[in-house]
Amino acid sequence: MTKALVIFGLGLLLLVNYGQAEKEKHKNKQQQFMSNLLEDYDVNDSPTANTSDATKVYVQMFLNSFGSLNAANMDYSIDVFLRQSWYDERLKFSSGYRANKTRITVNDPSIQSKIWKPDTFFNNVKDAEIHRVTMNNILLRLNASGHVLYSMRITLKLSCSLKLEHFPFDQQVCGIILASYANTDDVIKYHWVDDTPIDLPDELEIAQFDLLNFETSETTQHFVTGDFSGLVVQFDLRRQNGYHVLQTYIPTILIVAISWVSFWLDPNAVPGRVSLGVTTLLTLTTLASGIRQSLPPVSYVKAIDVWVGMCMIMVFGALLEFTFVNWLANKKIVDSGRAFRIPKIFAGSDAEQLACAEDPAAKPPATYMMYARALDRLCRLLFPGGFLLFNLIYWPYYLIQQYSDPEPITVER
Ligand SMILES: *[C@@H]1O[C@H](CO)[C@@H](O)[C@H](O)[C@H]1NC(C)=O
Ligand SMILES: *[C@@H]1O[C@H](CO)[C@@H](O)[C@H](O)[C@H]1NC(C)=O
C-alpha cells in the first residue's frame, strides 16, 4: 500500500517536473530565437538608418471611449488603442521559430526594449496613462517579413480650446495631434493607414455632445530644432441642448413669469410686491452663479449671458415698475387740468371714475391711483410681450447658427 503510494507520488513529481521543463524550453525558445535575431541589431538605429529614406510609421487609432468636454479646464479625455506599424528589414526571419509560425508576439519587456520603436508623443496632451491591468496593455508583434505592429491602450487627457461665444448652443472642434519628439522628418515620417485610420465603436456616447464628423490629416511641424512629421485628427462636436434647456432655460422662464404676478397686485400692496420682486431677483442671481461655476472666466459674452442678462432686466424692470406705480398711487394731484388721458383699454374699471374726473362738477381724485392701475395693466401686456419678442429673436439666432455647418476652425498646431 505504502509502496504504491510512494511510486504514485514519485510519478506525479516527475510529471510536474517534466511539464515545467517543457515550459522552460518553450520560454527559452523565444528568447533564444530573439537573441539570435537581435544579435547585430542596434536599437538606436532607425530601420532606415543606412538609407536616405525616412522610416514610414503607419498609425491607426481605435477610440474606445470619448469623455465629456470639460469647459472649465478646456480639455477632454479619450481612451484609445494606438496602433503603430512600420517595416524593419533587420527583423525579417525565415522559419526557425516553431514550424509554420510566421509571426511572433513579444511579451518580455526586456526584449521589447531591444527593438527600435518610434518616439511618438501627443502635442496637446495634459495627462496620459498606459493601462497596466492585468499586465501592461502593450502588444509588440513581428511577422516573418519584418513588419512590426506596436499597439497600446492609453487614456489621454487632451487640451482643447473651446470657443464659448455660443454656449450652450455651441459647436466645438477638438483634436489629437501626435508627432515624433526627437526624430525629424528625415528619420520618421508618420502616415495614417489607408483603411479606417480612426475606428469608432458603433455606439460612441459622448456626454452632452454629438460627434458630427472627424477628419484626419498629415502635417509637418516646424520648430527651431527641426521639422517634425506629425498626424492630426480633428473631431467636430455639437452640444446637445436638452440639459441646459431643462436646467437653465425653463427655470429662468418660470422665474421671470412669476415676477409678472406683481402687476396683478394692488399698487399699495408693498410687502407682497417688494418680496416678489426681490425673491425672483435673488433666485435668478443664484441660478446665474451656478451656471458660471462650470465655465471658465472668459471675457467675452456668451449666449447664456445674454439670456440671463435679459431675465435680470425683466425681473429688475418689474421691481422698478412697482416703485413707480407705488409712488404714483400715493402722489397727490395738484392740477387736474393737465392730467394725461388714459386710453380706454387700460382704464378698466377706472373708466367711470375717469369720466367722473372729467366732470368738472365732480370732486377730483386725491391721487394718481388710476394712472398707477393703468400702468400696471399696460405692463401686463408690455412685459410678457417684450419677453416673447426677445425669445423670438434669441432662439432662432442661436439655433440656426448651431445647426448650420461648422465654421472651418482648425485645431491649433
Ligand atoms: C506546415 O504547413 C504545411 C503546409 O502548409 C504542412 O504540410 C505541414 O504539416 C505543417 N507543419 C506543421 C508542423 O504543422
Ligand atoms: C507581415 O505584415 C504585413 C503588413 O501587415 C503584410 O503585408 C505581410 O504580408 C506580412 N507577412 C507575412 C509573412 O505574414
Tab-separated table of C-alpha atoms and ligand atoms in Angstrom:
chain	number	residue	atom	x	y	z
A	1	MET	CA	0.000	0.000	0.000
A	2	THR	CA	2.666	2.487	1.073
A	3	LYS	CA	4.881	1.321	-1.750
A	4	ALA	CA	2.160	2.026	-4.262
A	5	LEU	CA	1.642	5.497	-2.774
A	6	VAL	CA	5.367	6.276	-2.950
A	7	ILE	CA	5.534	5.179	-6.580
A	8	PHE	CA	2.457	7.219	-7.384
A	9	GLY	CA	3.921	10.271	-5.642
A	10	LEU	CA	7.207	9.906	-7.478
A	11	GLY	CA	5.382	9.588	-10.764
A	12	LEU	CA	3.423	12.754	-10.063
A	13	LEU	CA	6.618	14.628	-9.168
A	14	LEU	CA	8.254	13.517	-12.391
A	15	LEU	CA	5.247	14.617	-14.428
A	16	VAL	CA	5.173	18.065	-12.847
A	17	ASN	CA	8.923	18.454	-13.343
A	18	TYR	CA	8.614	17.397	-16.942
A	19	GLY	CA	5.847	19.961	-17.535
A	20	GLN	CA	7.951	22.733	-16.039
A	21	ALA	CA	10.992	21.733	-18.011
A	22	GLU	CA	8.908	21.759	-21.167
A	23	LYS	CA	7.653	25.265	-20.314
A	24	GLU	CA	11.185	26.475	-19.694
A	25	LYS	CA	12.228	25.035	-23.004
A	26	HIS	CA	9.498	26.979	-24.817
A	27	LYS	CA	10.194	30.197	-22.976
A	28	ASN	CA	13.822	29.872	-23.761
A	29	LYS	CA	12.993	29.137	-27.337
A	30	GLN	CA	11.544	32.614	-27.935
A	31	GLN	CA	14.337	34.246	-26.000
A	32	GLN	CA	16.907	32.254	-27.866
A	33	PHE	CA	15.299	32.984	-31.163
A	34	MET	CA	15.023	36.663	-30.407
A	35	SER	CA	18.572	36.963	-29.153
A	36	ASN	CA	19.755	35.339	-32.391
A	37	LEU	CA	17.577	37.706	-34.400
A	38	LEU	CA	18.770	40.744	-32.454
A	39	GLU	CA	22.436	39.771	-32.462
A	40	ASP	CA	23.635	42.566	-34.730
A	41	TYR	CA	20.671	44.806	-34.026
A	42	ASP	CA	21.247	48.336	-32.772
A	43	VAL	CA	18.163	49.649	-31.010
A	44	ASN	CA	19.359	53.239	-31.521
A	45	ASP	CA	19.298	52.992	-35.289
A	46	SER	CA	16.027	53.504	-37.082
A	47	PRO	CA	15.138	50.779	-39.619
A	48	THR	CA	16.207	53.067	-42.442
A	49	ALA	CA	19.332	54.435	-40.788
A	50	ASN	CA	21.541	53.086	-43.589
A	51	THR	CA	19.456	54.645	-46.318
A	52	SER	CA	18.421	58.185	-47.076
A	53	ASP	CA	14.710	57.432	-46.611
A	54	ALA	CA	12.656	58.136	-43.544
A	55	THR	CA	11.010	55.252	-41.729
A	56	LYS	CA	7.301	55.281	-42.529
A	57	VAL	CA	5.230	54.751	-39.429
A	58	TYR	CA	1.584	53.932	-40.117
A	59	VAL	CA	-0.859	54.901	-37.408
A	60	GLN	CA	-4.356	53.732	-36.684
A	61	MET	CA	-6.495	54.501	-33.654
A	62	PHE	CA	-9.444	52.757	-32.167
A	63	LEU	CA	-11.483	55.098	-30.000
A	64	ASN	CA	-12.615	53.105	-27.030
A	65	SER	CA	-14.460	55.921	-25.347
A	66	PHE	CA	-14.746	59.673	-25.563
A	67	GLY	CA	-15.083	61.502	-22.261
A	68	SER	CA	-17.047	64.687	-21.950
A	69	LEU	CA	-15.511	68.060	-22.718
A	70	ASN	CA	-14.609	69.978	-19.610
A	71	ALA	CA	-15.244	73.646	-20.302
A	72	ALA	CA	-13.750	74.894	-17.028
A	73	ASN	CA	-10.378	73.232	-17.732
A	74	MET	CA	-10.667	73.335	-21.544
A	75	ASP	CA	-9.834	69.676	-22.006
A	76	TYR	CA	-11.339	66.287	-22.782
A	77	SER	CA	-10.291	62.722	-22.243
A	78	ILE	CA	-10.277	59.768	-24.593
A	79	ASP	CA	-9.367	56.149	-24.282
A	80	VAL	CA	-7.640	54.835	-27.410
A	81	PHE	CA	-5.829	51.875	-28.787
A	82	LEU	CA	-2.877	53.474	-30.528
A	83	ARG	CA	-1.590	51.148	-33.247
A	84	GLN	CA	1.670	51.948	-34.988
A	85	SER	CA	3.263	49.745	-37.575
A	86	TRP	CA	6.436	50.000	-39.566
A	87	TYR	CA	8.793	47.877	-41.580
A	88	ASP	CA	12.115	46.901	-40.078
A	89	GLU	CA	14.162	44.881	-42.533
A	90	ARG	CA	16.547	43.747	-39.813
A	91	LEU	CA	13.735	41.819	-38.114
A	92	LYS	CA	12.979	39.606	-41.105
A	93	PHE	CA	13.123	35.938	-40.303
A	94	SER	CA	12.613	32.718	-42.143
A	95	SER	CA	11.259	29.629	-40.448
A	96	GLY	CA	13.228	28.579	-37.451
A	97	TYR	CA	10.937	29.717	-34.744
A	98	ARG	CA	8.366	26.962	-34.471
A	99	ALA	CA	7.131	25.263	-37.577
A	100	ASN	CA	4.760	27.228	-39.813
A	101	LYS	CA	4.669	30.246	-37.465
A	102	THR	CA	5.022	33.474	-39.389
A	103	ARG	CA	4.669	35.892	-36.504
A	104	ILE	CA	5.963	36.367	-33.011
A	105	THR	CA	4.309	38.275	-30.190
A	106	VAL	CA	6.990	39.654	-27.956
A	107	ASN	CA	5.770	39.809	-24.367
A	108	ASP	CA	9.002	40.061	-22.462
A	109	PRO	CA	9.591	43.769	-21.665
A	110	SER	CA	13.348	43.272	-21.768
A	111	ILE	CA	13.122	42.012	-25.358
A	112	GLN	CA	10.602	44.714	-26.252
A	113	SER	CA	13.087	47.329	-25.132
A	114	LYS	CA	15.711	45.943	-27.504
A	115	ILE	CA	13.620	46.695	-30.572
A	116	TRP	CA	13.555	50.127	-32.163
A	117	LYS	CA	10.241	51.982	-31.704
A	118	PRO	CA	9.150	55.465	-32.808
A	119	ASP	CA	9.180	58.101	-30.054
A	120	THR	CA	5.618	59.228	-30.605
A	121	PHE	CA	4.146	61.847	-28.302
A	122	PHE	CA	0.968	63.908	-28.222
A	123	ASN	CA	1.435	67.640	-28.661
A	124	ASN	CA	-1.749	68.669	-26.887
A	125	VAL	CA	-1.661	66.143	-24.066
A	126	LYS	CA	-2.117	67.235	-20.475
A	127	ASP	CA	-2.018	63.849	-18.863
A	128	ALA	CA	-1.721	60.292	-20.142
A	129	GLU	CA	-1.706	56.810	-18.786
A	130	ILE	CA	-0.902	53.400	-20.238
A	131	HIS	CA	-3.176	50.796	-18.732
A	132	ARG	CA	-1.395	48.195	-16.622
A	133	VAL	CA	-4.195	45.858	-15.583
A	134	THR	CA	-3.750	42.947	-15.556
A	135	MET	CA	-0.492	43.379	-17.466
A	136	ASN	CA	0.904	46.283	-19.446
A	137	ASN	CA	-1.573	46.789	-22.275
A	138	ILE	CA	1.101	46.671	-24.934
A	139	LEU	CA	1.297	44.468	-27.982
A	140	LEU	CA	4.514	44.127	-29.974
A	141	ARG	CA	4.272	41.711	-32.840
A	142	LEU	CA	6.752	40.879	-35.581
A	143	ASN	CA	5.985	38.952	-38.683
A	144	ALA	CA	8.291	36.977	-40.850
A	145	SER	CA	8.593	39.675	-43.495
A	146	GLY	CA	9.848	42.240	-40.978
A	147	HIS	CA	6.691	44.200	-40.238
A	148	VAL	CA	6.270	45.357	-36.669
A	149	LEU	CA	2.956	46.157	-35.023
A	150	TYR	CA	3.096	48.160	-31.826
A	151	SER	CA	-0.218	48.706	-30.115
A	152	MET	CA	-1.029	50.119	-26.702
A	153	ARG	CA	-4.060	51.225	-24.792
A	154	ILE	CA	-3.788	54.758	-23.459
A	155	THR	CA	-6.092	57.149	-21.676
A	156	LEU	CA	-5.313	60.687	-22.741
A	157	LYS	CA	-6.430	63.983	-21.324
A	158	LEU	CA	-6.024	66.414	-24.189
A	159	SER	CA	-6.349	70.144	-24.220
A	160	CYS	CA	-8.968	71.664	-26.494
A	161	SER	CA	-9.533	75.385	-26.599
A	162	LEU	CA	-13.291	75.791	-26.528
A	163	LYS	CA	-14.991	78.718	-28.195
A	164	LEU	CA	-17.826	79.599	-25.856
A	165	GLU	CA	-19.437	82.619	-27.541
A	166	HIS	CA	-22.465	80.491	-28.354
A	167	PHE	CA	-22.525	78.410	-25.191
A	168	PRO	CA	-24.716	76.350	-24.658
A	169	PHE	CA	-25.594	76.326	-28.353
A	170	ASP	CA	-22.031	75.768	-29.432
A	171	GLN	CA	-20.088	73.531	-31.740
A	172	GLN	CA	-16.561	72.608	-30.852
A	173	VAL	CA	-13.568	71.289	-32.711
A	174	CYS	CA	-11.180	69.193	-30.671
A	175	GLY	CA	-8.164	67.339	-31.905
A	176	ILE	CA	-5.429	64.858	-31.286
A	177	ILE	CA	-2.006	65.830	-32.556
A	178	LEU	CA	0.817	63.329	-32.484
A	179	ALA	CA	4.379	63.620	-33.681
A	180	SER	CA	7.827	62.328	-33.057
A	181	TYR	CA	9.552	64.037	-30.181
A	182	ALA	CA	13.195	63.685	-31.173
A	183	ASN	CA	13.332	62.378	-34.731
A	184	THR	CA	12.973	64.906	-37.516
A	185	ASP	CA	11.020	64.106	-40.641
A	186	ASP	CA	14.058	62.669	-42.423
A	187	VAL	CA	14.117	59.886	-39.816
A	188	ILE	CA	10.441	59.238	-39.086
A	189	LYS	CA	7.511	60.042	-41.296
A	190	TYR	CA	4.009	59.414	-39.988
A	191	HIS	CA	1.108	58.346	-42.157
A	192	TRP	CA	-2.441	57.375	-41.415
A	193	VAL	CA	-3.292	53.872	-42.568
A	194	ASP	CA	-5.339	53.986	-45.754
A	195	ASP	CA	-8.184	51.903	-44.416
A	196	THR	CA	-10.159	53.445	-41.471
A	197	PRO	CA	-7.449	55.482	-39.755
A	198	ILE	CA	-9.858	56.214	-36.905
A	199	ASP	CA	-12.044	53.364	-35.838
A	200	LEU	CA	-15.080	54.186	-33.730
A	201	PRO	CA	-17.289	51.798	-31.823
A	202	ASP	CA	-20.811	51.546	-33.222
A	203	GLU	CA	-22.392	53.415	-30.355
A	204	LEU	CA	-19.987	56.091	-29.261
A	205	GLU	CA	-21.576	58.092	-26.459
A	206	ILE	CA	-20.176	61.489	-25.554
A	207	ALA	CA	-21.829	63.192	-22.603
A	208	GLN	CA	-23.663	66.340	-23.807
A	209	PHE	CA	-22.204	66.176	-27.317
A	210	ASP	CA	-22.892	64.634	-30.701
A	211	LEU	CA	-19.923	63.688	-32.833
A	212	LEU	CA	-20.723	65.159	-36.236
A	213	ASN	CA	-17.617	64.319	-38.145
A	214	PHE	CA	-13.911	63.747	-37.928
A	215	GLU	CA	-11.040	64.474	-40.267
A	216	THR	CA	-7.538	63.117	-40.385
A	217	SER	CA	-4.565	64.877	-41.887
A	218	GLU	CA	-0.805	64.715	-42.006
A	219	THR	CA	1.305	67.660	-41.028
A	220	THR	CA	4.846	68.857	-40.577
A	221	GLN	CA	5.664	70.983	-37.578
A	222	HIS	CA	8.473	73.485	-37.845
A	223	PHE	CA	10.421	74.105	-34.685
A	224	VAL	CA	13.835	75.603	-34.075
A	225	THR	CA	15.037	72.040	-33.508
A	226	GLY	CA	13.914	70.959	-36.973
A	227	ASP	CA	10.913	69.813	-38.941
A	228	PHE	CA	8.879	67.048	-37.392
A	229	SER	CA	6.348	64.875	-39.115
A	230	GLY	CA	3.020	64.537	-37.337
A	231	LEU	CA	-0.585	63.498	-37.617
A	232	VAL	CA	-3.761	65.362	-36.765
A	233	VAL	CA	-7.284	64.152	-36.199
A	234	GLN	CA	-9.986	66.694	-35.671
A	235	PHE	CA	-13.413	65.952	-34.207
A	236	ASP	CA	-16.403	68.176	-34.930
A	237	LEU	CA	-18.747	68.132	-31.974
A	238	ARG	CA	-22.126	69.717	-31.376
A	239	ARG	CA	-23.524	70.263	-27.897
A	240	GLN	CA	-26.863	68.671	-27.118
A	241	ASN	CA	-29.273	71.300	-25.849
A	242	GLY	CA	-31.528	69.185	-23.632
A	243	TYR	CA	-29.521	69.525	-20.452
A	244	HIS	CA	-29.275	73.312	-20.474
A	245	VAL	CA	-32.843	73.837	-21.601
A	246	LEU	CA	-34.072	71.757	-18.675
A	247	GLN	CA	-31.597	73.021	-16.099
A	248	THR	CA	-31.346	76.694	-17.015
A	249	TYR	CA	-33.818	77.979	-19.558
A	250	ILE	CA	-37.074	76.571	-18.213
A	251	PRO	CA	-36.386	77.579	-14.572
A	252	THR	CA	-35.440	81.119	-15.590
A	253	ILE	CA	-38.546	81.456	-17.779
A	254	LEU	CA	-40.655	80.442	-14.773
A	255	ILE	CA	-38.909	82.938	-12.512
A	256	VAL	CA	-39.473	85.760	-14.974
A	257	ALA	CA	-43.130	84.757	-15.345
A	258	ILE	CA	-43.561	84.767	-11.555
A	259	SER	CA	-42.242	88.322	-11.384
A	260	TRP	CA	-45.170	89.389	-13.595
A	261	VAL	CA	-47.671	88.331	-10.905
A	262	SER	CA	-46.778	91.649	-9.313
A	263	PHE	CA	-48.775	93.547	-11.988
A	264	TRP	CA	-51.981	91.906	-10.821
A	265	LEU	CA	-51.484	93.009	-7.224
A	266	ASP	CA	-52.681	96.284	-5.800
A	267	PRO	CA	-50.284	99.259	-6.235
A	268	ASN	CA	-50.331	99.671	-2.464
A	269	ALA	CA	-49.517	96.009	-1.678
A	270	VAL	CA	-45.988	96.973	-0.721
A	271	PRO	CA	-44.884	93.823	1.208
A	272	GLY	CA	-46.291	91.462	-1.430
A	273	ARG	CA	-44.832	93.192	-4.455
A	274	VAL	CA	-41.453	94.002	-2.933
A	275	SER	CA	-40.877	90.459	-1.689
A	276	LEU	CA	-41.977	89.048	-5.043
A	277	GLY	CA	-39.523	91.252	-6.918
A	278	VAL	CA	-36.608	90.741	-4.552
A	279	THR	CA	-37.119	86.963	-4.278
A	280	THR	CA	-37.201	86.468	-8.032
A	281	LEU	CA	-34.137	88.674	-8.461
A	282	LEU	CA	-32.187	86.721	-5.836
A	283	THR	CA	-33.233	83.339	-7.244
A	284	LEU	CA	-32.059	84.439	-10.652
A	285	THR	CA	-28.720	85.582	-9.230
A	286	THR	CA	-28.217	82.210	-7.544
A	287	LEU	CA	-29.030	80.362	-10.761
A	288	ALA	CA	-26.637	82.560	-12.709
A	289	SER	CA	-23.767	81.936	-10.307
A	290	GLY	CA	-24.416	78.194	-10.570
A	291	ILE	CA	-24.034	78.403	-14.338
A	292	ARG	CA	-20.838	80.424	-14.013
A	293	GLN	CA	-19.167	77.767	-11.881
A	294	SER	CA	-18.964	75.248	-14.728
A	295	LEU	CA	-17.462	77.755	-17.144
A	296	PRO	CA	-14.051	79.353	-17.412
A	297	PRO	CA	-13.888	83.083	-16.665
A	298	VAL	CA	-13.705	84.200	-20.290
A	299	SER	CA	-14.033	87.882	-21.046
A	300	TYR	CA	-16.491	87.697	-23.936
A	301	VAL	CA	-20.289	87.495	-23.782
A	302	LYS	CA	-21.779	84.008	-24.121
A	303	ALA	CA	-25.257	83.138	-25.345
A	304	ILE	CA	-26.208	82.146	-21.819
A	305	ASP	CA	-25.042	85.547	-20.506
A	306	VAL	CA	-27.365	87.266	-22.959
A	307	TRP	CA	-30.218	85.110	-21.704
A	308	VAL	CA	-29.537	85.557	-18.000
A	309	GLY	CA	-28.948	89.267	-18.551
A	310	MET	CA	-32.320	89.654	-20.255
A	311	CYS	CA	-34.075	87.733	-17.460
A	312	MET	CA	-32.401	90.011	-14.900
A	313	ILE	CA	-33.570	93.074	-16.795
A	314	MET	CA	-37.142	91.720	-16.899
A	315	VAL	CA	-37.246	90.977	-13.172
A	316	PHE	CA	-35.493	94.195	-12.235
A	317	GLY	CA	-37.842	96.106	-14.545
A	318	ALA	CA	-40.847	94.640	-12.748
A	319	LEU	CA	-39.399	95.799	-9.432
A	320	LEU	CA	-38.741	99.303	-10.776
A	321	GLU	CA	-42.215	99.436	-12.273
A	322	PHE	CA	-43.658	98.728	-8.835
A	323	THR	CA	-41.625	101.552	-7.294
A	324	PHE	CA	-43.002	103.957	-9.841
A	325	VAL	CA	-46.566	102.651	-9.568
A	326	ASN	CA	-46.469	102.904	-5.800
A	327	TRP	CA	-45.156	106.452	-5.999
A	328	LEU	CA	-47.927	107.345	-8.460
A	329	ALA	CA	-50.576	105.731	-6.277
A	330	ASN	CA	-49.605	107.923	-3.371
A	331	LYS	CA	-48.917	111.153	-5.231
A	332	LYS	CA	-51.457	113.892	-4.599
A	333	ILE	CA	-52.969	115.544	-7.666
A	334	VAL	CA	-52.247	119.253	-7.751
A	335	ASP	CA	-53.512	120.347	-11.160
A	336	SER	CA	-56.157	118.030	-12.643
A	337	GLY	CA	-56.388	120.126	-15.802
A	338	ARG	CA	-53.019	118.932	-17.112
A	339	ALA	CA	-53.718	115.295	-16.384
A	340	PHE	CA	-52.821	112.775	-19.080
A	341	ARG	CA	-55.755	110.954	-20.612
A	342	ILE	CA	-55.636	107.186	-20.222
A	343	PRO	CA	-56.711	105.153	-23.263
A	344	LYS	CA	-59.956	103.257	-22.595
A	345	ILE	CA	-58.446	99.748	-22.799
A	346	PHE	CA	-56.045	100.414	-19.912
A	347	ALA	CA	-58.561	102.345	-17.862
A	348	GLY	CA	-60.632	99.219	-16.972
A	349	SER	CA	-62.992	99.755	-14.038
A	350	ASP	CA	-61.402	103.139	-13.510
A	351	ALA	CA	-63.144	104.321	-16.689
A	352	GLU	CA	-66.210	105.509	-14.806
A	353	GLN	CA	-64.054	107.140	-12.198
A	354	LEU	CA	-62.168	108.758	-15.069
A	355	ALA	CA	-65.414	110.005	-16.543
A	356	CYS	CA	-66.262	111.477	-13.168
A	357	ALA	CA	-62.860	113.107	-13.056
A	358	GLU	CA	-63.506	114.791	-16.351
A	359	ASP	CA	-66.702	116.116	-14.972
A	360	PRO	CA	-65.758	119.500	-13.563
A	361	ALA	CA	-68.551	119.258	-11.037
A	362	ALA	CA	-67.230	116.010	-9.537
A	363	LYS	CA	-64.665	116.004	-6.789
A	364	PRO	CA	-61.191	115.283	-8.308
A	365	PRO	CA	-59.481	112.086	-7.053
A	366	ALA	CA	-56.962	112.660	-4.374
A	367	THR	CA	-54.080	110.711	-6.004
A	368	TYR	CA	-52.857	109.388	-9.346
A	369	MET	CA	-54.108	105.945	-8.337
A	370	MET	CA	-55.924	105.332	-11.597
A	371	TYR	CA	-52.801	106.144	-13.560
A	372	ALA	CA	-50.930	103.643	-11.419
A	373	ARG	CA	-53.567	100.991	-12.134
A	374	ALA	CA	-53.468	101.804	-15.840
A	375	LEU	CA	-49.692	101.453	-15.863
A	376	ASP	CA	-49.999	98.019	-14.233
A	377	ARG	CA	-52.490	96.984	-16.896
A	378	LEU	CA	-50.160	98.222	-19.623
A	379	CYS	CA	-47.277	96.257	-18.117
A	380	ARG	CA	-49.349	93.072	-18.034
A	381	LEU	CA	-49.069	93.217	-21.824
A	382	LEU	CA	-45.751	95.004	-22.203
A	383	PHE	CA	-43.575	92.666	-20.131
A	384	PRO	CA	-44.794	89.306	-21.495
A	385	GLY	CA	-44.866	90.816	-24.986
A	386	GLY	CA	-41.317	92.100	-24.683
A	387	PHE	CA	-40.082	88.770	-23.345
A	388	LEU	CA	-41.837	86.897	-26.130
A	389	LEU	CA	-40.241	89.175	-28.715
A	390	PHE	CA	-36.828	88.579	-27.163
A	391	ASN	CA	-37.434	84.823	-27.340
A	392	LEU	CA	-38.471	85.079	-30.965
A	393	ILE	CA	-35.121	86.655	-31.765
A	394	TYR	CA	-32.903	84.730	-29.347
A	395	TRP	CA	-33.820	81.126	-30.169
A	396	PRO	CA	-33.731	81.292	-33.973
A	397	TYR	CA	-30.500	83.330	-33.871
A	398	TYR	CA	-28.537	80.787	-31.840
A	399	LEU	CA	-30.206	77.597	-33.037
A	400	ILE	CA	-29.700	78.422	-36.707
A	401	GLN	CA	-26.042	79.128	-36.054
A	402	GLN	CA	-25.656	75.920	-34.104
A	403	TYR	CA	-27.265	73.772	-36.753
A	404	SER	CA	-25.562	75.388	-39.705
A	405	ASP	CA	-22.316	73.884	-40.959
A	406	PRO	CA	-19.445	74.243	-38.549
A	407	GLU	CA	-17.086	77.044	-39.359
A	408	PRO	CA	-13.818	75.710	-40.725
A	409	ILE	CA	-11.976	76.090	-37.480
A	410	THR	CA	-8.790	74.104	-37.328
A	411	VAL	CA	-7.048	72.619	-34.381
A	412	GLU	CA	-4.127	74.704	-33.237
A	413	ARG	CA	-0.904	73.005	-34.141
B	1	LIG	C1	3.255	23.279	-42.120
B	1	LIG	O1	2.426	23.569	-43.235
B	1	LIG	C2	2.495	22.600	-44.258
B	1	LIG	C3	1.612	23.038	-45.442
B	1	LIG	O2	1.092	24.274	-45.275
B	1	LIG	C4	2.058	21.253	-43.703
B	1	LIG	O3	2.140	20.273	-44.707
B	1	LIG	C5	2.883	20.873	-42.529
B	1	LIG	O4	2.390	19.687	-41.952
B	1	LIG	C6	2.868	21.992	-41.445
B	1	LIG	N1	3.749	21.651	-40.380
B	1	LIG	C7	3.384	21.657	-39.103
B	1	LIG	C8	4.402	21.240	-38.107
B	1	LIG	O5	2.270	21.996	-38.756
B	2	LIG	C1	3.509	40.922	-42.452
B	2	LIG	O1	2.630	42.032	-42.259
B	2	LIG	C2	2.490	42.854	-43.410
B	2	LIG	C3	1.651	44.048	-43.035
B	2	LIG	O2	0.579	43.685	-42.248
B	2	LIG	C4	1.929	42.059	-44.556
B	2	LIG	O3	1.823	42.883	-45.705
B	2	LIG	C5	2.812	40.861	-44.837
B	2	LIG	O4	2.259	40.052	-45.834
B	2	LIG	C6	3.016	40.046	-43.575
B	2	LIG	N1	3.940	38.997	-43.854
B	2	LIG	C7	3.737	37.726	-43.509
B	2	LIG	C8	4.793	36.768	-43.873
B	2	LIG	O5	2.733	37.393	-42.918
